Amino acid sequence: DNDTLRSLAGLGQIWLKPGSVPQYYTLTFTSFWVEYHLWGLQPFGYHLINVLLHILNSLLIWHILVRLRVPGAWFAGLIFALHPVHVESVAWITERKNVLSGAFSLASFLVYLRFREEKSRGALWYLTALLLFLGALFSKTAAGTLSAAFLLIVWWKEGRLSWKDVIPLVPFFVM
């Protein structure tokens, strides 16, 4: 009986009226809105999307670890895919926020790594990473910790942090 999922006006409320949904996870509730209009209250579609997002997240983890040159990256991606610690987020429709913010966060992370490596199209990679990060925040606000993870990875890989590393992350921390 969630009216915000049933009409176009409800979609507007999801984005423009804080408090219309239990938490301001606008992309998460927008995904529910779209799916409600695709398959109503039939659970199969919702579960399928969560499983597909989990597969995407596993592949993104594998790809990030390859880019970071972590030995056994494929094995870590496989462990993430099969480990039961994440089963609630994948199996429970209401936990969409975790798999969705995970997909946006991991994609942002991967693109940010690309930005640091490829200076010729740096602005494009940077803006893409920033937009994906915003998507992660609109899916679940806890994704804000990704900013600190960026700094930790730079410190780990470079052995130091400089202002050149910190300044591009200021907009991430502000968001």
XYZ file of N, CA and C in Angstrom:
525
model
N 0.811 -1.209 0.000
C 0.000 0.000 0.000
C 0.849 1.265 0.000
N 2.051 1.194 -0.548
C 2.938 2.352 -0.595
C 2.554 3.216 -1.801
N 1.876 4.322 -1.531
C 1.393 5.192 -2.612
C 2.517 5.792 -3.452
N 3.702 5.959 -2.872
C 4.795 6.561 -3.649
C 5.239 5.658 -4.792
N 4.947 4.364 -4.722
C 5.354 3.438 -5.784
C 4.295 3.292 -6.871
N 3.134 3.853 -6.687
C 2.007 3.574 -7.578
C 1.735 4.639 -8.635
N 2.323 5.832 -8.497
C 1.980 6.894 -9.449
C 3.196 7.755 -9.780
N 3.054 8.533 -10.828
C 4.111 9.467 -11.214
C 4.300 10.523 -10.122
N 3.212 10.930 -9.505
C 3.308 11.880 -8.387
C 4.119 11.271 -7.247
N 3.948 9.981 -7.031
C 4.714 9.292 -5.989
C 6.198 9.305 -6.292
N 6.544 9.133 -7.570
C 7.951 9.200 -7.967
C 8.524 10.581 -7.658
N 7.753 11.618 -7.931
C 8.179 12.971 -7.592
C 8.376 13.139 -6.099
N 7.495 12.534 -5.300
C 7.622 12.622 -3.841
C 8.887 11.924 -3.353
N 9.219 10.799 -3.984
C 10.435 10.080 -3.597
C 11.637 11.008 -3.662
N 11.694 11.827 -4.707
C 12.848 12.699 -4.929
C 12.729 14.050 -4.233
N 11.525 14.579 -4.130
C 11.368 15.978 -3.710
C 10.766 16.175 -2.322
N 10.268 15.117 -1.712
C 9.624 15.270 -0.415
C 10.258 14.312 0.598
N 11.340 14.762 1.245
C 11.941 13.910 2.276
C 10.887 13.511 3.307
N 10.919 12.258 3.703
C 9.936 11.750 4.642
C 8.799 10.997 3.962
N 8.705 11.104 2.636
C 7.653 10.365 1.934
C 7.961 8.867 1.892
N 9.218 8.535 2.039
C 9.657 7.141 2.163
C 10.498 7.053 3.442
N 10.631 5.860 4.011
C 11.294 5.752 5.318
C 12.705 6.344 5.376
N 13.467 6.224 4.299
C 14.808 6.792 4.258
C 14.977 7.487 2.910
N 15.794 8.512 2.869
C 15.979 9.259 1.619
C 16.990 8.530 0.728
N 16.590 7.357 0.253
C 17.379 6.547 -0.679
C 16.666 6.614 -2.026
N 16.791 7.750 -2.677
C 15.969 8.043 -3.847
C 16.158 7.049 -4.996
N 17.380 6.652 -5.287
C 17.568 5.690 -6.386
C 17.047 4.313 -6.017
N 17.181 3.931 -4.777
C 16.644 2.643 -4.343
C 15.133 2.622 -4.519
N 14.459 3.648 -4.032
C 12.999 3.683 -4.157
C 12.560 3.924 -5.593
N 13.370 4.610 -6.387
C 13.051 4.760 -7.808
C 13.122 3.407 -8.504
N 14.103 2.589 -8.130
C 14.173 1.245 -8.722
C 12.937 0.435 -8.344
N 12.466 0.560 -7.109
C 11.233 -0.119 -6.714
C 10.038 0.417 -7.501
N 10.014 1.728 -7.725
C 8.923 2.353 -8.485
C 8.877 1.774 -9.898
N 10.034 1.728 -10.561
C 10.104 1.191 -11.925
C 9.661 -0.271 -11.932
N 10.183 -1.042 -11.010
C 9.852 -2.466 -10.980
C 8.386 -2.708 -10.637
N 7.814 -1.899 -9.771
C 6.394 -2.042 -9.473
C 5.578 -1.865 -10.750
N 6.007 -0.927 -11.598
C 5.273 -0.686 -12.845
C 5.574 -1.745 -13.903
N 6.646 -2.495 -13.726
C 6.959 -3.587 -14.654
C 6.272 -4.891 -14.260
N 6.369 -5.256 -12.993
C 5.807 -6.556 -12.592
C 4.982 -6.528 -11.320
N 4.523 -5.364 -10.928
C 3.605 -5.287 -9.791
C 4.211 -5.844 -8.523
N 3.461 -6.701 -7.859
C 3.914 -7.273 -6.599
C 4.483 -8.684 -6.758
N 4.725 -9.106 -7.993
C 5.328 -10.416 -8.226
C 6.801 -10.366 -7.834
N 7.245 -11.191 -6.901
C 8.598 -11.059 -6.355
C 9.729 -11.485 -7.289
N 9.452 -12.308 -8.290
C 10.541 -12.846 -9.114
C 11.412 -11.749 -9.718
N 10.821 -10.725 -10.309
C 11.581 -9.650 -10.943
C 12.475 -8.910 -9.962
N 11.957 -8.640 -8.781
C 12.742 -7.947 -7.756
C 13.953 -8.792 -7.351
N 13.715 -10.078 -7.152
C 14.814 -10.982 -6.781
C 15.833 -11.095 -7.907
N 15.340 -11.182 -9.136
C 16.239 -11.286 -10.286
C 17.166 -10.075 -10.365
N 16.613 -8.892 -10.190
C 17.430 -7.672 -10.236
C 18.480 -7.692 -9.133
N 18.106 -8.117 -7.916
C 19.085 -8.186 -6.831
C 20.203 -9.173 -7.155
N 19.858 -10.313 -7.721
C 20.874 -11.305 -8.079
C 21.785 -10.748 -9.172
N 21.208 -10.091 -10.180
C 22.022 -9.510 -11.253
C 22.947 -8.420 -10.716
N 22.458 -7.608 -9.793
C 23.309 -6.581 -9.179
C 24.438 -7.226 -8.375
N 24.152 -8.322 -7.703
C 25.188 -9.016 -6.938
C 26.250 -9.600 -7.874
N 25.825 -10.157 -8.985
C 26.789 -10.669 -9.967
C 27.651 -9.528 -10.494
N 27.013 -8.398 -10.820
C 27.762 -7.222 -11.271
C 28.765 -6.786 -10.213
N 28.358 -6.742 -8.950
C 29.257 -6.340 -7.871
C 30.446 -7.286 -7.763
N 30.207 -8.571 -7.900
C 31.295 -9.558 -7.838
C 32.288 -9.336 -8.970
N 31.773 -9.064 -10.166
C 32.642 -8.796 -11.312
C 33.419 -7.492 -11.130
N 32.769 -6.486 -10.569
C 33.454 -5.211 -10.311
C 34.565 -5.385 -9.286
N 34.309 -6.160 -8.249
C 35.355 -6.420 -7.245
C 36.535 -7.106 -7.907
N 36.265 -8.112 -8.694
C 37.327 -8.817 -9.407
C 38.130 -7.840 -10.278
N 37.429 -6.997 -11.034
C 38.097 -6.060 -11.936
C 38.924 -5.019 -11.170
N 38.390 -4.521 -10.074
C 39.129 -3.552 -9.250
C 40.404 -4.183 -8.717
N 40.292 -5.394 -8.218
C 41.469 -6.067 -7.659
C 42.505 -6.369 -8.736
N 42.067 -6.679 -9.945
C 43.002 -6.858 -11.065
C 43.722 -5.544 -11.333
N 42.969 -4.455 -11.388
C 43.563 -3.137 -11.652
C 44.547 -2.741 -10.560
N 44.267 -3.155 -9.315
C 45.169 -2.865 -8.191
C 46.313 -3.883 -8.095
N 46.311 -4.831 -9.010
C 47.335 -5.888 -9.075
C 47.399 -6.718 -7.787
N 46.232 -7.069 -7.275
C 46.142 -7.910 -6.088
C 46.158 -9.368 -6.551
N 47.105 -10.147 -6.038
C 47.151 -11.564 -6.426
C 45.861 -12.286 -6.018
N 45.405 -13.181 -6.880
C 44.196 -13.947 -6.580
C 42.924 -13.142 -6.704
N 42.931 -12.112 -7.542
C 41.764 -11.241 -7.696
C 40.533 -12.041 -8.107
N 40.695 -12.979 -9.010
C 39.553 -13.781 -9.462
C 38.977 -14.589 -8.306
N 39.847 -15.084 -7.427
C 39.394 -15.877 -6.289
C 38.628 -14.999 -5.296
N 39.108 -13.791 -5.067
C 38.420 -12.855 -4.161
C 37.040 -12.504 -4.711
N 36.953 -12.268 -6.022
C 35.656 -12.003 -6.640
C 34.713 -13.187 -6.494
N 35.247 -14.377 -6.647
C 34.444 -15.597 -6.499
C 33.976 -15.769 -5.060
N 34.877 -15.537 -4.113
C 34.498 -15.632 -2.693
C 33.383 -14.632 -2.384
N 33.511 -13.413 -2.885
C 32.468 -12.412 -2.655
C 31.147 -12.892 -3.247
N 31.199 -13.467 -4.434
C 29.976 -13.924 -5.097
C 29.281 -15.032 -4.307
N 30.064 -15.900 -3.689
C 29.488 -17.083 -3.053
C 29.377 -17.008 -1.534
N 30.027 -16.038 -0.918
C 30.065 -15.982 0.546
C 28.690 -15.654 1.124
N 28.261 -16.365 2.136
C 26.908 -16.152 2.693
C 26.725 -14.864 3.488
N 27.786 -14.121 3.775
C 27.644 -12.906 4.564
C 26.768 -11.875 3.840
N 26.697 -11.969 2.542
C 25.949 -10.979 1.747
C 24.583 -11.506 1.320
N 24.196 -12.672 1.813
C 22.991 -13.324 1.316
C 21.714 -12.529 1.602
N 21.624 -11.874 2.753
C 20.420 -11.107 3.065
C 20.230 -9.966 2.071
N 21.306 -9.294 1.723
C 21.202 -8.173 0.791
C 20.732 -8.632 -0.582
N 21.105 -9.826 -0.965
C 20.718 -10.334 -2.275
C 19.319 -10.951 -2.221
N 19.012 -11.672 -1.170
C 17.758 -12.424 -1.093
C 16.558 -11.570 -0.669
N 16.766 -10.588 0.167
C 15.651 -9.776 0.643
C 15.445 -8.587 -0.294
N 14.276 -8.489 -0.834
C 13.960 -7.397 -1.761
C 14.210 -6.038 -1.093
N 13.851 -5.930 0.170
C 13.973 -4.640 0.863
C 15.415 -4.227 1.103
N 16.358 -5.119 0.879
C 17.771 -4.783 1.050
C 18.415 -4.333 -0.259
N 17.604 -3.969 -1.221
C 18.095 -3.482 -2.513
C 19.135 -2.390 -2.348
N 18.973 -1.567 -1.321
C 19.896 -0.446 -1.109
C 21.345 -0.909 -1.048
N 21.589 -2.087 -0.488
C 22.961 -2.573 -0.349
C 23.571 -2.983 -1.687
N 22.839 -3.766 -2.466
C 23.406 -4.206 -3.749
C 23.457 -3.057 -4.756
N 22.486 -2.145 -4.682
C 22.478 -1.008 -5.611
C 23.581 -0.011 -5.270
N 23.703 0.350 -3.989
C 24.777 1.277 -3.618
C 26.135 0.609 -3.832
N 26.188 -0.695 -3.632
C 27.424 -1.425 -3.903
C 27.833 -1.312 -5.360
N 26.887 -1.477 -6.262
C 27.188 -1.382 -7.696
C 27.690 0.017 -8.054
N 27.001 1.035 -7.576
C 27.435 2.407 -7.868
C 28.785 2.714 -7.216
N 28.979 2.272 -5.982
C 30.240 2.526 -5.281
C 31.409 1.847 -5.973
N 31.239 0.576 -6.290
C 32.322 -0.161 -6.939
C 32.623 0.389 -8.329
N 31.579 0.770 -9.059
C 31.796 1.371 -10.378
C 32.523 2.706 -10.238
N 32.135 3.499 -9.250
C 32.813 4.772 -9.008
C 34.276 4.533 -8.661
N 34.521 3.538 -7.829
C 35.881 3.190 -7.426
C 36.729 2.811 -8.635
N 36.174 1.965 -9.488
C 36.889 1.525 -10.688
C 37.190 2.703 -11.618
N 36.220 3.561 -11.806
C 36.407 4.719 -12.686
C 37.389 5.706 -12.065
N 37.356 5.859 -10.745
C 38.319 6.748 -10.097
C 39.745 6.231 -10.287
N 39.917 4.935 -10.190
C 41.241 4.359 -10.462
C 41.668 4.666 -11.892
N 40.729 4.577 -12.811
C 41.018 4.892 -14.219
C 41.411 6.361 -14.359
N 40.716 7.239 -13.653
C 41.043 8.673 -13.656
C 42.477 8.895 -13.206
N 42.895 8.214 -12.154
C 44.264 8.388 -11.644
C 45.306 7.874 -12.618
N 44.951 6.880 -13.419
C 45.916 6.285 -14.353
C 45.985 7.021 -15.686
N 44.867 7.523 -16.151
C 44.791 8.060 -17.511
C 44.515 9.557 -17.479
N 45.558 10.329 -17.598
C 45.420 11.782 -17.490
C 44.885 12.434 -18.770
N 44.985 11.745 -19.921
C 44.565 12.373 -21.175
C 43.063 12.661 -21.201
N 42.262 11.784 -20.608
C 40.821 12.024 -20.515
C 40.409 12.089 -19.056
N 41.268 12.663 -18.249
C 41.050 12.693 -16.808
C 39.743 13.335 -16.389
N 39.365 14.440 -17.012
C 38.139 15.142 -16.618
C 36.913 14.260 -16.829
N 36.880 13.537 -17.933
C 35.754 12.649 -18.215
C 35.666 11.529 -17.178
N 36.804 10.902 -16.872
C 36.820 9.834 -15.873
C 36.448 10.381 -14.501
N 36.953 11.554 -14.177
C 36.680 12.152 -12.873
C 35.184 12.451 -12.711
N 34.593 13.099 -13.696
C 33.161 13.426 -13.614
C 32.303 12.165 -13.567
N 32.697 11.140 -14.305
C 31.965 9.873 -14.271
C 32.048 9.250 -12.888
N 33.244 9.251 -12.284
C 33.404 8.713 -10.935
C 32.545 9.495 -9.939
N 32.505 10.803 -10.101
C 31.717 11.656 -9.213
C 30.220 11.366 -9.355
N 29.735 11.207 -10.582
C 28.318 10.906 -10.813
C 27.948 9.526 -10.276
N 28.825 8.560 -10.475
C 28.566 7.222 -9.939
C 28.543 7.244 -8.407
N 29.426 8.043 -7.823
C 29.442 8.196 -6.367
C 28.137 8.819 -5.880
N 27.650 9.802 -6.600
C 26.369 10.421 -6.261
C 25.249 9.378 -6.340
N 25.303 8.513 -7.368
C 24.336 7.421 -7.465
C 24.410 6.498 -6.260
N 25.615 6.234 -5.797
C 25.785 5.394 -4.605
C 25.156 6.061 -3.382
N 25.377 7.364 -3.239
C 24.799 8.094 -2.103
C 23.278 8.124 -2.165
N 22.718 8.264 -3.378
C 21.261 8.271 -3.533
C 20.666 6.875 -3.373
N 21.516 5.859 -3.347
C 21.049 4.494 -3.105
C 21.120 4.153 -1.621
N 22.190 4.609 -0.976
C 22.361 4.396 0.469
C 23.448 5.355 0.940
N 23.126 6.193 1.901
C 24.045 7.250 2.319
C 25.334 6.727 2.945
N 25.337 5.509 3.435
C 26.566 4.946 4.013
C 27.680 4.825 2.983
N 27.343 4.965 1.712
C 28.353 4.925 0.650
C 29.329 6.093 0.763
N 29.018 7.064 1.584
C 29.902 8.209 1.772
C 31.289 7.827 2.259
N 31.418 6.671 2.872
C 32.722 6.226 3.358
C 33.681 5.880 2.218
N 33.159 5.787 1.003
C 34.006 5.479 -0.148
C 35.108 6.522 -0.320
N 34.834 7.760 0.020
C 35.838 8.823 -0.082
C 37.088 8.468 0.712
N 36.887 8.001 1.922
C 38.015 7.605 2.758
C 38.726 6.387 2.180
N 37.963 5.480 1.580
C 38.570 4.294 0.957
C 39.472 4.698 -0.200
N 39.063 5.711 -0.965
C 39.920 6.217 -2.048
C 41.275 6.644 -1.480
N 41.233 7.422 -0.393
C 42.473 7.891 0.216
C 43.340 6.737 0.709
N 42.714 5.764 1.324
C 43.467 4.608 1.827
C 44.140 3.834 0.695
N 43.450 3.663 -0.409
C 44.024 2.930 -1.542
C 45.188 3.706 -2.144
N 45.033 5.011 -2.277
C 46.133 5.838 -2.802
C 47.336 5.725 -1.877
N 47.109 5.841 -0.593
C 48.205 5.735 0.384
C 48.869 4.363 0.306
N 48.069 3.316 0.189
C 48.588 1.951 0.100
C 49.433 1.763 -1.162
N 48.927 2.237 -2.294
C 49.627 2.023 -3.562
C 50.816 2.965 -3.748
N 50.709 4.201 -3.273
C 51.761 5.197 -3.471
C 52.743 5.255 -2.296
N 52.312 4.771 -1.138
C 53.163 4.834 0.043
C 53.148 6.184 0.727
N 52.343 7.098 0.232
C 52.248 8.448 0.798
C 50.979 9.108 0.283
N 50.621 10.220 0.911
C 49.509 11.054 0.434
C 50.026 12.471 0.274
N 49.652 13.095 -0.831
C 50.000 14.499 -1.031
C 48.712 15.267 -1.304
N 48.843 16.595 -1.316
C 47.671 17.416 -1.625
C 47.141 17.112 -3.015
N 48.015 16.705 -3.911
C 47.614 16.337 -5.274
C 46.651 15.137 -5.251
N 46.785 14.295 -4.234
C 45.899 13.139 -4.080
C 44.600 13.510 -3.365
N 44.691 14.466 -2.445
C 43.554 14.815 -1.602
C 42.584 15.771 -2.293
N 43.098 16.760 -2.998
C 42.254 17.823 -3.593
C 41.148 17.255 -4.495
N 41.432 16.294 -5.388
C 40.336 15.780 -6.227
C 39.231 15.094 -5.422
N 39.531 14.693 -4.208
C 38.528 13.994 -3.403
C 37.657 14.927 -2.565
N 37.996 16.210 -2.537
C 37.212 17.157 -1.746
C 35.738 17.118 -2.135
N 35.352 17.166 -3.427
C 33.921 17.085 -3.764
C 33.253 15.794 -3.290
N 33.995 14.706 -3.264
C 33.433 13.449 -2.765
C 33.108 13.567 -1.274
N 34.040 14.156 -0.517
C 33.805 14.321 0.914
C 32.673 15.316 1.156
N 32.588 16.366 0.359
C 31.516 17.364 0.525
C 30.153 16.723 0.273
N 30.067 15.915 -0.771
C 28.772 15.252 -1.069
C 28.397 14.316 0.054
